[in-house]
Short mmCIF file of C-alpha atoms and ligand atoms in Angstrom, two decimals:
data_model
loop_
_atom_site.label_atom_id
_atom_site.label_comp_id
_atom_site.label_asym_id
_atom_site.label_seq_id
_atom_site.Cartn_x
_atom_site.Cartn_y
_atom_site.Cartn_z
CA UNK A 23 0.00 0.00 0.00
CA UNK A 24 1.44 3.43 -0.92
CA UNK A 25 2.19 5.70 2.04
CA UNK A 26 0.19 8.89 2.05
CA UNK A 27 1.01 12.09 3.82
CA UNK A 28 -1.86 13.76 5.61
CA UNK A 29 -1.65 17.27 4.23
CA UNK A 30 -4.44 18.55 6.44
CA UNK A 31 -4.36 19.21 10.16
CA UNK A 32 -5.75 16.38 12.24
CA UNK A 33 -8.66 17.60 14.35
CA UNK A 34 -9.38 15.45 17.38
CA UNK A 35 -12.47 15.67 19.58
CA UNK A 36 -12.21 17.94 22.64
CA UNK A 37 -10.09 16.62 25.46
CA UNK A 38 -12.02 14.90 28.27
CA UNK A 39 -10.35 16.20 31.46
CA UNK A 40 -11.63 13.19 33.43
CA UNK A 41 -9.10 10.87 31.75
CA UNK A 42 -5.34 11.14 31.50
CA UNK A 43 -3.86 13.05 28.56
CA UNK A 44 -2.13 9.92 27.27
CA UNK A 45 -5.36 7.85 27.43
CA UNK A 46 -7.34 10.60 25.68
CA UNK A 47 -4.83 10.94 22.80
CA UNK A 48 -4.57 7.17 22.38
CA UNK A 49 -8.39 6.74 22.26
CA UNK A 50 -8.93 9.73 19.97
CA UNK A 51 -6.39 8.49 17.39
CA UNK A 52 -7.72 4.94 17.60
CA UNK A 53 -11.28 6.18 16.95
CA UNK A 54 -10.09 8.19 13.92
CA UNK A 55 -8.45 5.06 12.49
CA UNK A 56 -11.37 2.73 13.17
CA UNK A 57 -13.94 5.17 11.82
CA UNK A 58 -11.93 5.34 8.58
CA UNK A 59 -11.16 9.05 8.86
CA UNK A 60 -7.47 8.15 9.09
CA UNK A 61 -7.15 5.56 6.35
CA UNK A 62 -4.62 2.72 6.04
CA UNK A 63 -1.33 4.16 4.78
CA UNK A 64 -2.08 7.71 5.98
CA UNK A 65 0.81 9.46 7.66
CA UNK A 66 0.22 10.65 11.20
CA UNK A 67 1.41 14.07 12.30
CA UNK A 68 4.75 14.11 14.14
CA UNK A 69 4.48 13.61 17.91
CA UNK A 70 6.12 17.02 18.40
CA UNK A 71 3.43 18.77 16.31
CA UNK A 72 0.59 16.89 17.96
CA UNK A 73 1.94 17.71 21.41
CA UNK A 74 2.19 21.41 20.55
CA UNK A 75 -1.26 21.58 18.95
CA UNK A 76 -3.02 19.90 21.87
CA UNK A 77 -0.78 21.32 24.60
CA UNK A 78 0.57 17.99 25.79
CA UNK A 79 4.08 17.03 26.71
CA UNK A 80 5.98 15.34 23.87
CA UNK A 81 6.46 12.29 26.16
CA UNK A 82 2.66 11.91 26.44
CA UNK A 83 2.31 11.86 22.65
CA UNK A 84 5.17 9.36 22.27
CA UNK A 85 3.58 7.04 24.88
CA UNK A 86 0.19 7.16 23.09
CA UNK A 87 1.93 6.32 19.77
CA UNK A 88 3.81 3.42 21.42
CA UNK A 89 0.53 1.97 22.68
CA UNK A 90 -1.12 2.25 19.24
CA UNK A 91 1.95 0.66 17.65
CA UNK A 92 1.99 -2.25 20.07
CA UNK A 93 -1.71 -2.93 19.32
CA UNK A 94 -1.09 -2.91 15.56
CA UNK A 95 -2.94 0.29 14.62
CA UNK A 96 0.12 2.14 13.37
CA UNK A 97 3.54 1.26 12.00
CA UNK A 98 6.88 2.99 11.37
CA UNK A 99 9.18 4.56 13.86
CA UNK A 100 9.37 7.86 15.63
CA UNK A 101 11.67 9.99 13.50
CA UNK A 102 11.08 8.26 10.13
CA UNK A 103 7.34 8.78 9.96
CA UNK A 104 4.40 6.92 11.47
CA UNK A 105 1.61 5.53 9.31
CA UNK A 106 -1.76 3.89 9.86
CA UNK A 107 -1.22 0.14 9.43
CA UNK A 108 -1.97 -1.20 5.99
CA UNK A 109 -4.03 -4.07 7.34
CA UNK A 110 -6.54 -3.49 10.08
CA UNK A 111 -8.47 -6.52 11.26
CA UNK A 112 -12.10 -6.37 10.12
CA UNK A 113 -13.44 -7.12 13.54
CA UNK A 114 -11.69 -4.01 14.90
CA UNK A 115 -13.31 -1.91 12.20
CA UNK A 116 -16.77 -3.07 13.19
CA UNK A 117 -16.67 -2.53 16.93
CA UNK A 118 -16.03 1.15 17.23
CA UNK A 119 -18.65 3.75 17.98
CA UNK A 120 -19.30 6.03 15.00
CA UNK A 121 -17.69 3.77 12.39
CA UNK A 122 -19.24 4.34 8.93
CA UNK A 123 -22.36 2.26 8.52
CA UNK A 124 -21.99 -0.47 5.92
CA UNK A 125 -24.97 -1.12 3.69
CA UNK A 126 -26.87 -4.21 4.74
CA UNK A 127 -25.93 -4.08 8.44
CA UNK A 128 -28.63 -3.78 11.05
CA UNK A 129 -27.21 -0.44 12.25
CA UNK A 130 -29.00 1.74 9.66
CA UNK A 131 -31.29 3.99 11.65
CA UNK A 132 -34.90 4.62 10.68
CA UNK A 133 -35.00 7.57 8.26
CA UNK A 134 -37.76 10.10 7.86
CA UNK A 135 -37.65 10.89 4.16
CA UNK A 136 -39.44 13.76 2.44
CA UNK A 137 -42.03 12.91 -0.19
CA UNK A 138 -39.53 14.36 -2.72
CA UNK A 139 -36.89 11.84 -1.60
CA UNK A 140 -39.37 9.01 -2.11
CA UNK A 141 -40.16 10.16 -5.64
CA UNK A 142 -36.77 11.22 -7.00
CA UNK A 143 -34.90 8.73 -9.20
CA UNK A 144 -31.26 8.88 -10.26
CA UNK A 145 -28.76 6.70 -12.01
CA UNK A 146 -25.20 5.72 -11.13
CA UNK A 147 -22.62 7.24 -13.47
CA UNK A 148 -20.46 4.69 -15.27
CA UNK A 149 -17.36 5.43 -17.39
CA UNK A 150 -17.50 3.12 -20.40
CA UNK A 151 -15.26 2.97 -23.46
CA UNK A 152 -16.78 4.84 -26.39
CA UNK A 153 -18.03 2.47 -29.08
CA UNK A 154 -20.71 2.18 -31.75
CA UNK A 155 -23.46 3.53 -31.31
CA UNK A 156 -23.15 5.50 -28.07
CA UNK A 157 -25.80 8.24 -28.05
CA UNK A 158 -25.76 11.67 -26.42
CA UNK A 159 -22.02 12.06 -26.82
CA UNK A 160 -20.02 14.53 -28.93
CA UNK A 161 -16.58 13.69 -30.38
CA UNK A 162 -14.63 14.56 -27.26
CA UNK A 163 -11.29 13.66 -28.90
CA UNK A 164 -11.87 16.58 -31.29
CA UNK A 165 -12.30 19.15 -28.53
CA UNK A 166 -9.44 21.71 -28.52
CA UNK A 167 -8.31 21.02 -24.94
CA UNK A 168 -4.92 22.73 -25.45
CA UNK A 169 -6.63 25.94 -26.50
CA UNK A 170 -9.08 25.69 -23.59
CA UNK A 171 -6.14 25.18 -21.22
CA UNK A 172 -4.43 28.29 -22.62
CA UNK A 173 -7.53 30.39 -22.09
CA UNK A 174 -7.97 29.00 -18.58
CA UNK A 175 -4.31 29.62 -17.69
CA UNK A 176 -4.46 33.20 -18.99
CA UNK A 177 -7.62 33.84 -16.99
CA UNK A 178 -6.26 32.39 -13.77
CA UNK A 179 -2.79 33.96 -14.05
CA UNK A 180 -4.31 37.41 -14.02
CA UNK A 181 -7.44 36.60 -12.05
CA UNK A 182 -8.66 39.65 -10.17
CA UNK A 183 -10.30 39.11 -6.77
CA UNK A 184 -13.69 39.68 -8.43
CA UNK A 185 -13.27 36.45 -10.39
CA UNK A 186 -12.59 34.53 -7.20
CA UNK A 187 -15.33 36.12 -5.11
CA UNK A 188 -18.34 35.09 -7.17
CA UNK A 189 -21.06 36.62 -9.30
CA UNK A 190 -24.79 37.24 -9.29
CA UNK A 191 -27.09 34.22 -9.25
CA UNK A 192 -27.97 34.66 -12.94
CA UNK A 193 -24.33 34.20 -13.92
CA UNK A 194 -21.17 35.99 -15.06
CA UNK A 195 -22.34 39.16 -16.85
CA UNK A 196 -20.02 39.02 -19.89
CA UNK A 197 -21.00 35.39 -20.51
CA UNK A 198 -24.71 36.25 -20.25
CA UNK A 199 -24.13 38.93 -22.90
CA UNK A 200 -22.18 36.52 -25.13
CA UNK A 201 -24.89 33.85 -24.80
CA UNK A 202 -27.67 36.36 -25.56
CA UNK A 203 -25.80 37.51 -28.71
CA UNK A 204 -25.20 33.94 -29.83
CA UNK A 205 -28.81 32.86 -29.24
CA UNK A 206 -30.26 35.91 -31.02
CA UNK A 207 -28.01 35.48 -34.05
CA UNK A 208 -27.92 31.69 -34.36
CA UNK A 209 -31.08 30.34 -32.79
CA UNK A 210 -33.53 33.17 -33.42
CA UNK A 211 -34.10 33.59 -29.69
CA UNK A 212 -35.58 36.88 -28.65
CA UNK A 213 -33.68 37.88 -25.53
CA UNK A 214 -31.74 40.50 -23.63
CA UNK A 215 -28.73 39.46 -21.49
CA UNK A 216 -30.81 40.16 -18.35
CA UNK A 217 -33.09 37.24 -19.26
CA UNK A 218 -30.23 34.73 -19.48
CA UNK A 219 -29.45 32.57 -16.45
CA UNK A 220 -26.25 30.50 -16.63
CA UNK A 221 -27.08 27.12 -15.13
CA UNK A 222 -25.05 24.05 -14.24
CA UNK A 223 -26.30 22.08 -17.22
CA UNK A 224 -29.72 21.99 -18.87
CA UNK A 225 -30.81 19.54 -16.22
CA UNK A 226 -30.64 22.32 -13.64
CA UNK A 227 -32.81 24.52 -15.87
CA UNK A 228 -35.50 21.81 -15.84
CA UNK A 229 -35.13 21.40 -12.08
CA UNK A 230 -35.49 25.15 -11.42
CA UNK A 231 -38.54 25.23 -13.68
CA UNK A 232 -40.16 22.28 -11.91
CA UNK A 233 -39.59 23.81 -8.49
CA UNK A 234 -40.75 27.31 -9.43
CA UNK A 235 -43.72 26.67 -11.66
CA UNK A 236 -45.23 23.39 -10.49
CA UNK A 237 -46.98 22.50 -7.26
CA UNK A 238 -47.54 18.89 -6.23
CA UNK A 239 -50.58 17.68 -8.15
CA UNK A 240 -50.15 20.12 -11.05
CA UNK A 241 -50.35 18.62 -14.51
CA UNK A 242 -47.34 18.73 -16.85
CA UNK A 243 -47.24 17.33 -20.39
CA UNK A 244 -44.22 15.67 -21.98
CA UNK A 245 -43.55 14.05 -25.34
CA UNK A 246 -44.11 10.33 -25.86
CA UNK A 247 -41.56 8.98 -26.60
CA UNK A 248 -39.48 11.57 -24.78
CA UNK A 249 -36.50 12.49 -22.63
CA UNK A 250 -36.93 10.50 -19.41
CA UNK A 251 -34.92 12.77 -17.12
CA UNK A 252 -37.28 15.69 -17.71
CA UNK A 253 -40.31 13.54 -16.81
CA UNK A 254 -38.35 12.23 -13.79
CA UNK A 255 -37.75 15.73 -12.46
CA UNK A 256 -41.37 16.75 -12.92
CA UNK A 257 -42.53 13.58 -11.17
CA UNK A 258 -40.05 14.22 -8.34
CA UNK A 259 -41.60 17.67 -7.89
CA UNK A 260 -44.92 15.88 -7.35
CA UNK A 261 -46.46 16.89 -10.67
CA UNK A 262 -48.87 14.62 -12.54
CA UNK A 263 -47.04 13.82 -15.76
CA UNK A 264 -49.17 13.25 -18.89
CA UNK A 265 -47.68 12.14 -22.16
CA UNK A 266 -48.68 13.48 -25.56
CA UNK A 267 -48.17 11.48 -28.75
CA UNK A 268 -46.09 12.71 -31.67
CA UNK A 269 -46.88 12.81 -35.34
CA UNK A 270 -44.71 13.88 -38.29
CA UNK A 271 -44.92 17.51 -37.17
CA UNK A 272 -43.89 16.95 -33.55
CA UNK A 273 -45.87 16.84 -30.32
CA UNK A 274 -49.64 16.91 -30.73
CA UNK A 275 -51.22 19.89 -29.03
CA UNK A 276 -52.72 19.15 -25.60
CA UNK A 277 -56.28 17.98 -25.94
CA UNK A 278 -59.22 18.33 -23.52
CA UNK A 279 -57.92 15.69 -21.10
CA UNK A 280 -54.87 17.79 -20.29
CA UNK A 281 -56.36 21.23 -20.80
CA UNK A 282 -55.48 22.20 -17.27
CA UNK A 283 -51.73 21.49 -17.75
CA UNK A 284 -49.47 24.16 -16.21
CA UNK A 285 -46.44 23.30 -18.34
CA UNK A 286 -45.51 21.48 -21.55
CA UNK A 287 -41.96 20.26 -22.04
CA UNK A 288 -40.86 19.95 -25.70
CA UNK A 289 -37.73 19.41 -27.83
CA UNK A 290 -38.86 21.18 -31.05
CA UNK A 291 -35.45 21.59 -32.77
CA UNK A 292 -34.64 17.88 -32.77
CA UNK A 293 -37.16 15.80 -30.89
CA UNK A 294 -35.63 13.47 -28.31
CA UNK A 295 -35.36 10.62 -29.28
CA UNK A 296 -37.01 10.52 -32.74
CA UNK A 297 -35.20 13.50 -34.30
CA UNK A 298 -38.42 15.07 -35.69
CA UNK A 299 -38.23 18.86 -36.20
CA UNK A 300 -41.47 20.50 -35.05
CA UNK A 301 -43.29 22.16 -37.96
CA UNK A 302 -43.98 25.89 -37.96
CA UNK A 303 -47.74 25.28 -37.92
CA UNK A 304 -47.37 23.07 -34.84
CA UNK A 305 -45.24 25.70 -33.10
CA UNK A 306 -47.94 28.31 -33.59
CA UNK A 307 -50.62 25.84 -32.45
CA UNK A 308 -48.66 25.05 -29.28
CA UNK A 309 -48.20 28.75 -28.49
CA UNK A 310 -51.90 29.33 -29.11
CA UNK A 311 -52.75 26.51 -26.71
CA UNK A 312 -50.38 27.84 -24.01
CA UNK A 313 -51.88 31.31 -24.30
CA UNK A 314 -55.39 29.94 -23.83
CA UNK A 315 -54.43 27.61 -21.01
CA UNK A 316 -52.21 30.21 -19.26
CA UNK A 317 -49.50 27.56 -19.31
CA UNK A 318 -45.76 27.71 -19.87
CA UNK A 319 -43.77 25.92 -22.56
CA UNK A 320 -40.30 24.62 -21.70
CA UNK A 321 -38.25 24.48 -24.90
CA UNK A 322 -35.27 22.10 -24.55
CA UNK A 323 -32.86 22.97 -27.37
CA UNK A 324 -30.29 20.37 -26.30
CA UNK A 325 -28.45 19.71 -29.59
CA UNK A 326 -29.98 21.65 -32.48
CA UNK A 327 -26.75 23.57 -33.14
CA UNK A 328 -25.75 20.73 -35.43
CA UNK A 329 -28.05 21.03 -38.43
CA UNK A 330 -27.02 19.11 -41.54
CA UNK A 331 -29.85 19.72 -43.96
CA UNK A 332 -33.05 21.66 -44.35
CA UNK A 333 -33.44 25.33 -43.47
CA UNK A 334 -32.19 26.47 -40.04
CA UNK A 335 -35.23 26.35 -37.79
CA UNK A 336 -35.38 29.24 -35.37
CA UNK A 337 -36.37 28.55 -31.80
CA UNK A 338 -40.03 28.33 -30.78
CA UNK A 339 -39.18 31.03 -28.24
CA UNK A 340 -38.51 33.45 -31.11
CA UNK A 341 -42.17 33.20 -32.19
CA UNK A 342 -43.49 33.91 -28.70
CA UNK A 343 -44.84 37.42 -28.17
CA UNK A 344 -46.53 36.74 -24.82
CA UNK A 345 -43.77 35.50 -22.50
CA UNK A 346 -44.94 31.87 -22.57
CA UNK A 347 -41.66 30.11 -23.36
CA UNK A 348 -38.71 29.18 -21.16
CA UNK A 349 -35.84 28.38 -23.53
CA UNK A 350 -32.92 26.20 -22.38
CA UNK A 351 -29.76 24.92 -23.99
CA UNK A 352 -26.53 23.27 -22.98
CA UNK A 353 -22.80 23.35 -23.71
CA UNK A 354 -22.61 19.62 -22.90
CA UNK A 355 -23.11 18.55 -26.51
CA UNK A 356 -21.34 21.39 -28.30
CA UNK A 357 -18.29 21.45 -26.00
CA UNK A 358 -18.07 18.74 -23.31
CA UNK A 359 -20.48 17.54 -20.69
CA UNK A 360 -18.30 17.69 -17.57
CA UNK A 361 -18.22 21.48 -18.05
CA UNK A 362 -21.75 21.47 -16.60
CA UNK A 363 -22.74 24.80 -18.13
CA UNK A 364 -25.95 25.67 -19.91
CA UNK A 365 -28.45 28.51 -20.08
CA UNK A 366 -32.06 29.21 -19.32
CA UNK A 367 -33.73 32.20 -21.00
CA UNK A 368 -36.81 33.39 -19.15
CA UNK A 369 -39.47 36.05 -19.78
CA UNK A 370 -38.47 39.31 -18.02
CA UNK A 371 -41.14 39.06 -15.29
CA UNK A 372 -39.81 35.66 -14.16
CA UNK A 373 -36.14 36.67 -13.82
CA UNK A 374 -36.33 37.46 -10.09
CA UNK A 375 -37.87 34.08 -9.24
CA UNK A 376 -35.15 32.23 -11.13
CA UNK A 377 -32.44 34.37 -9.51
CA UNK A 378 -33.82 33.73 -6.01
CA UNK A 379 -34.15 29.96 -6.51
CA UNK A 380 -30.65 29.73 -7.99
CA UNK A 381 -29.21 31.88 -5.21
CA UNK A 382 -30.59 29.83 -2.33
CA UNK A 383 -29.64 26.51 -3.90
CA UNK A 384 -26.18 26.97 -5.49
CA UNK A 385 -25.49 30.77 -5.49
CA UNK A 386 -24.21 30.71 -9.10
CA UNK A 387 -22.40 28.48 -11.60
CA UNK A 388 -18.58 28.07 -11.38
CA UNK A 389 -17.21 31.53 -12.24
CA UNK A 390 -13.73 30.72 -13.64
CA UNK A 391 -15.33 28.16 -15.99
CA UNK A 392 -17.90 30.77 -17.07
CA UNK A 393 -15.10 33.26 -17.75
CA UNK A 394 -13.13 30.77 -19.88
CA UNK A 395 -16.27 29.85 -21.81
CA UNK A 396 -16.94 33.54 -22.36
CA UNK A 397 -13.44 34.00 -23.86
CA UNK A 398 -13.95 30.88 -25.99
CA UNK A 399 -17.13 32.38 -27.43
CA UNK A 400 -16.11 36.05 -27.78
CA UNK A 401 -12.71 35.27 -29.33
CA UNK A 402 -14.40 33.30 -32.12
CA UNK A 403 -13.30 29.80 -31.11
CA UNK A 404 -16.85 28.67 -30.39
CA UNK A 405 -18.09 29.51 -33.91
CA UNK A 406 -15.03 27.84 -35.46
CA UNK A 407 -15.49 24.74 -33.31
CA UNK A 408 -19.17 24.49 -34.27
CA UNK A 409 -18.41 24.79 -37.98
CA UNK A 410 -15.64 22.21 -37.81
CA UNK A 411 -17.71 19.75 -35.80
CA UNK A 412 -20.73 20.20 -38.04
CA UNK A 413 -18.62 19.03 -41.01
CA UNK A 414 -17.20 16.07 -39.10
CA UNK A 415 -20.64 14.99 -37.84
CA UNK A 416 -22.27 15.41 -41.27
CA UNK A 417 -19.59 13.09 -42.70
CA UNK A 418 -20.13 10.55 -39.94
CA UNK A 419 -23.89 10.64 -40.45
CA UNK A 420 -23.35 10.00 -44.17
CA UNK A 421 -21.14 7.00 -43.43
CA UNK A 422 -23.84 5.62 -41.12
CA UNK A 423 -26.58 6.17 -43.72
CA UNK A 424 -24.54 4.65 -46.59
CA UNK A 425 -23.44 1.61 -44.61
CA UNK A 426 -26.94 1.03 -43.27
CA UNK A 427 -28.47 1.17 -46.73
CA UNK A 428 -26.06 -1.55 -47.81
CA UNK A 429 -26.17 -3.83 -44.79
CA UNK A 430 -29.31 -3.17 -42.76
CA UNK A 431 -31.96 -2.93 -45.50
CA UNK A 432 -35.04 -4.90 -44.54
CA UNK A 433 -34.07 -4.97 -40.84
CA UNK A 434 -33.53 -1.38 -39.76
CA UNK A 435 -34.63 1.75 -41.58
CA UNK A 436 -32.55 4.74 -40.46
CA UNK A 437 -34.44 7.99 -40.10
CA UNK A 438 -33.09 10.86 -42.26
CA UNK A 439 -32.55 13.38 -39.43
CA UNK A 440 -31.74 17.03 -40.07
CA UNK A 441 -29.89 17.84 -36.83
CA UNK A 442 -28.27 16.42 -33.71
CA UNK A 443 -25.75 13.84 -32.60
CA UNK A 444 -27.92 10.74 -32.93
CA UNK A 445 -30.67 9.26 -35.00
CA UNK A 446 -33.14 6.41 -34.79
CA UNK A 447 -33.52 3.27 -36.81
CA UNK A 448 -37.00 1.75 -37.18
CA UNK A 449 -37.04 -2.02 -36.73
CA UNK A 450 -38.69 -4.31 -39.23
CA UNK A 451 -41.78 -6.27 -38.16
CA UNK A 452 -40.83 -9.27 -36.04
CA UNK A 453 -37.65 -7.82 -34.47
CA UNK A 454 -37.98 -6.98 -30.79
CA UNK A 455 -36.01 -3.95 -29.59
CA UNK A 456 -34.83 -5.43 -26.28
CA UNK A 457 -33.79 -8.71 -27.90
CA UNK A 458 -31.93 -6.81 -30.65
CA UNK A 459 -30.23 -4.64 -28.01
CA UNK A 460 -28.96 -7.68 -26.09
CA UNK A 461 -27.79 -9.38 -29.29
CA UNK A 462 -25.97 -6.17 -30.31
CA UNK A 463 -24.37 -5.83 -26.85
CA UNK A 464 -23.03 -9.37 -27.16
CA UNK A 465 -21.27 -8.17 -30.33
CA UNK A 466 -19.81 -5.06 -28.72
CA UNK A 467 -22.43 -2.64 -30.04
CA UNK A 468 -24.48 -0.27 -27.88
CA UNK A 469 -27.97 0.75 -28.93
CA UNK A 470 -30.96 1.90 -26.90
CA UNK A 471 -34.36 0.44 -27.71
CA UNK A 472 -36.90 3.21 -28.22
CA UNK A 473 -39.33 1.28 -26.00
CA UNK A 474 -37.31 2.66 -23.05
CA UNK A 475 -38.40 6.18 -24.00
CA UNK A 476 -42.09 5.37 -24.37
CA UNK A 477 -44.02 5.84 -21.19
CA UNK A 478 -46.98 3.87 -22.50
CA UNK A 479 -48.01 1.93 -25.60
CA UNK A 480 -44.99 1.53 -27.87
CA UNK A 481 -46.38 2.64 -31.25
CA UNK A 482 -43.29 1.73 -33.23
CA UNK A 483 -40.22 -0.21 -32.17
CA UNK A 484 -36.82 1.21 -33.02
CA UNK A 485 -33.26 1.77 -31.84
CA UNK A 486 -31.48 5.01 -30.94
CA UNK A 487 -28.07 5.23 -32.60
CA UNK A 488 -25.41 7.82 -31.80
CA UNK A 489 -22.85 8.55 -34.53
CA UNK A 490 -21.08 11.78 -33.53
CA UNK A 491 -18.47 10.30 -31.19
CA UNK A 492 -17.41 7.53 -33.63
CA UNK A 493 -14.94 7.58 -36.48
CA UNK A 494 -15.83 6.02 -39.85
CA UNK A 495 -14.04 2.79 -39.01
CA UNK A 496 -16.03 2.28 -35.80
CA UNK A 497 -19.31 3.17 -37.55
CA UNK A 498 -18.61 0.53 -40.22
CA UNK A 499 -17.72 -2.07 -37.60
CA UNK A 500 -20.90 -1.17 -35.67
CA UNK A 501 -23.14 -1.55 -38.74
CA UNK A 502 -21.58 -4.93 -39.64
CA UNK A 503 -22.09 -6.28 -36.12
CA UNK A 504 -25.55 -4.79 -35.83
CA UNK A 505 -26.60 -6.44 -39.10
CA UNK A 506 -25.67 -9.83 -37.67
CA UNK A 507 -27.32 -9.08 -34.33
CA UNK A 508 -30.58 -8.12 -36.07
CA UNK A 509 -30.52 -11.25 -38.19
CA UNK A 510 -30.17 -13.33 -35.01
CA UNK A 511 -33.03 -11.45 -33.36
CA UNK A 512 -35.69 -12.08 -35.99
CA UNK A 513 -38.65 -13.84 -34.44
C1 PLP B 614 -32.90 16.05 -24.31
C2 PLP B 614 -31.91 16.40 -23.24
N1 PLP B 614 -32.17 17.43 -22.43
C3 PLP B 614 -31.33 17.76 -21.43
C4 PLP B 614 -30.16 17.07 -21.20
C5 PLP B 614 -29.27 17.48 -20.05
O1 PLP B 614 -28.18 18.23 -20.49
P1 PLP B 614 -27.05 18.77 -19.52
O2 PLP B 614 -25.87 17.87 -19.67
O3 PLP B 614 -26.75 20.16 -19.98
O4 PLP B 614 -27.61 18.76 -18.12
C6 PLP B 614 -29.85 15.98 -22.03
C7 PLP B 614 -28.63 15.22 -21.78
O5 PLP B 614 -28.34 14.23 -22.39
C8 PLP B 614 -30.75 15.64 -23.08
O6 PLP B 614 -30.49 14.60 -23.90
#
C-alpha cells in the first residue's frame, strides 16, 4: 500500500479532562483510524506537532503512539514517519462507535424521508469505453483542450479578486451577454442578457422550472416517446405527468384531457429521441394553446446547433410574443459535458424568481469556468469549433446512412434526421427492440431500444443510434455487427 502524507491538520475531539492526557490521545487516534477518517497508509502528524497543537508534553504523545503501535494500529518509527497500518483486522473496524455504517448491516437507523426523496430517481454514473453507437455524446477527442487550457491559464494567471469572489445568481455578466448575442443570431431567440441565467447544465434549468412553476398535483405534459430525465424531475416535484403522442410535425397539441396542464416540455429543434423537427404550424398551435391555457412551454434545445440539412429552424421562443416560453440549452453537446454549463432564458417578469431559486440553492455556476467559456465564445473559437464539428458529424452521419443502406436494408430503416448527434432506426416487423439490443451488446455494439423512452403503448419499435463520437471505421464495424445481431433477433 502506498504511504500517504496527511496534508491537512488532524482535528481530534475535545479533550475529556476526566481521563489522563495519554489515554485521551490514544483513544482519539484509535477512533479516527477505526472510523476510517485516518485511512490505512495515511501518515500521522509528528508527535512534536501533535503535542504542541493539543498542549501535551511530547512524552505523552510518544507514549500514546507506542501503545497504538503495540496494538497494531500504526507502524513505522518515531523519527522516520508513522503511518496507519496497511491491514486493520475487520473485527476491529466493526466494533467502534461512529464507524461508517456499511450497507446491509442492522445499524442503519430509521430515516424520515421527504415525499420528494421518495419520488426522486437517479442513475449511477459509469465510465465506459466509447463504441458504436453511443448516443448523447459529442466527439470529445476533437475538442481543442490545449486551446481551452491556454484560455484557462491566462484567466487564472491574471485573475482579479472579483473572479474569485463570485457573481450574481444569474451568472457571469459578460457570458450572459455573449450567450444572448449567440442565441439571437444563431437560434432566433428573442432575448436580452438580463433574461439569461447561466445554469449548471440543462438539467438544472428543468429542475429550477419544476420547483418554481409546479406544485404537487399540477399537470405537466411531456412528449411520448421523450427524454426520461425531464419527466423524472417533474414527477419528483410531485407533478402529474401526462404524455402526448407525436406525429410527423412533432408533439400533438394538448387535448381536452390535459387542458389544465401548467407546463408542456418539448424538444422542437430535434425531438428526443425521434429527431423530428417540429413544424412551424405546430409551433404556432402550441403557443396558441399555451396562451389559452395560461400555461408555460419549456423548450429544450439540447443539440440543435448541429443542423445538416433543411433550413435552419429558429427557436419556438422566437415566435413567442406573450412571455410563454422558457428556452434552455446546454454546452454539454457542443463542448463537453463535464463542463456542466448551460443557459435558461426566461421572460423578463420571471427573472427574479429564477435568480432567487438559484441563489438559495447553489449561489451561481462556477465563475472561472464561465469566464473561460466567455473567452472561448467572444474570441471566435466557439463559432469555429461548431463549424468544424458540423462538417465532421455530417460526414459521420453519411457513413452511417450509406453503410446502413447496404447492410441493414429490410431490418432497420434509419431515419433521415436534419440535426443532432444521434438518430433512430425503425425495426422491421418481427424484431424486438430489447432482444436486438442484447444481441448487439453481445457483439460489442451499444444501442438503446426506443421502448425505453415510451411511457406507455410503444407505437413503433426502433433503436437510438449515436454517430457523432465515432470515427468512420467504428461506424462501419458497428453496422456490420448490428446487421448480424438483427438477423439473429428475428422472431
Ligand atoms: C434532451 C436532453 N435534455 C437535457 C439534457 C441534459 O443536459 P445537460 O448535460 O446540460 O444537463 C440531455 C442530456 O443528455 C438531453 O439529452
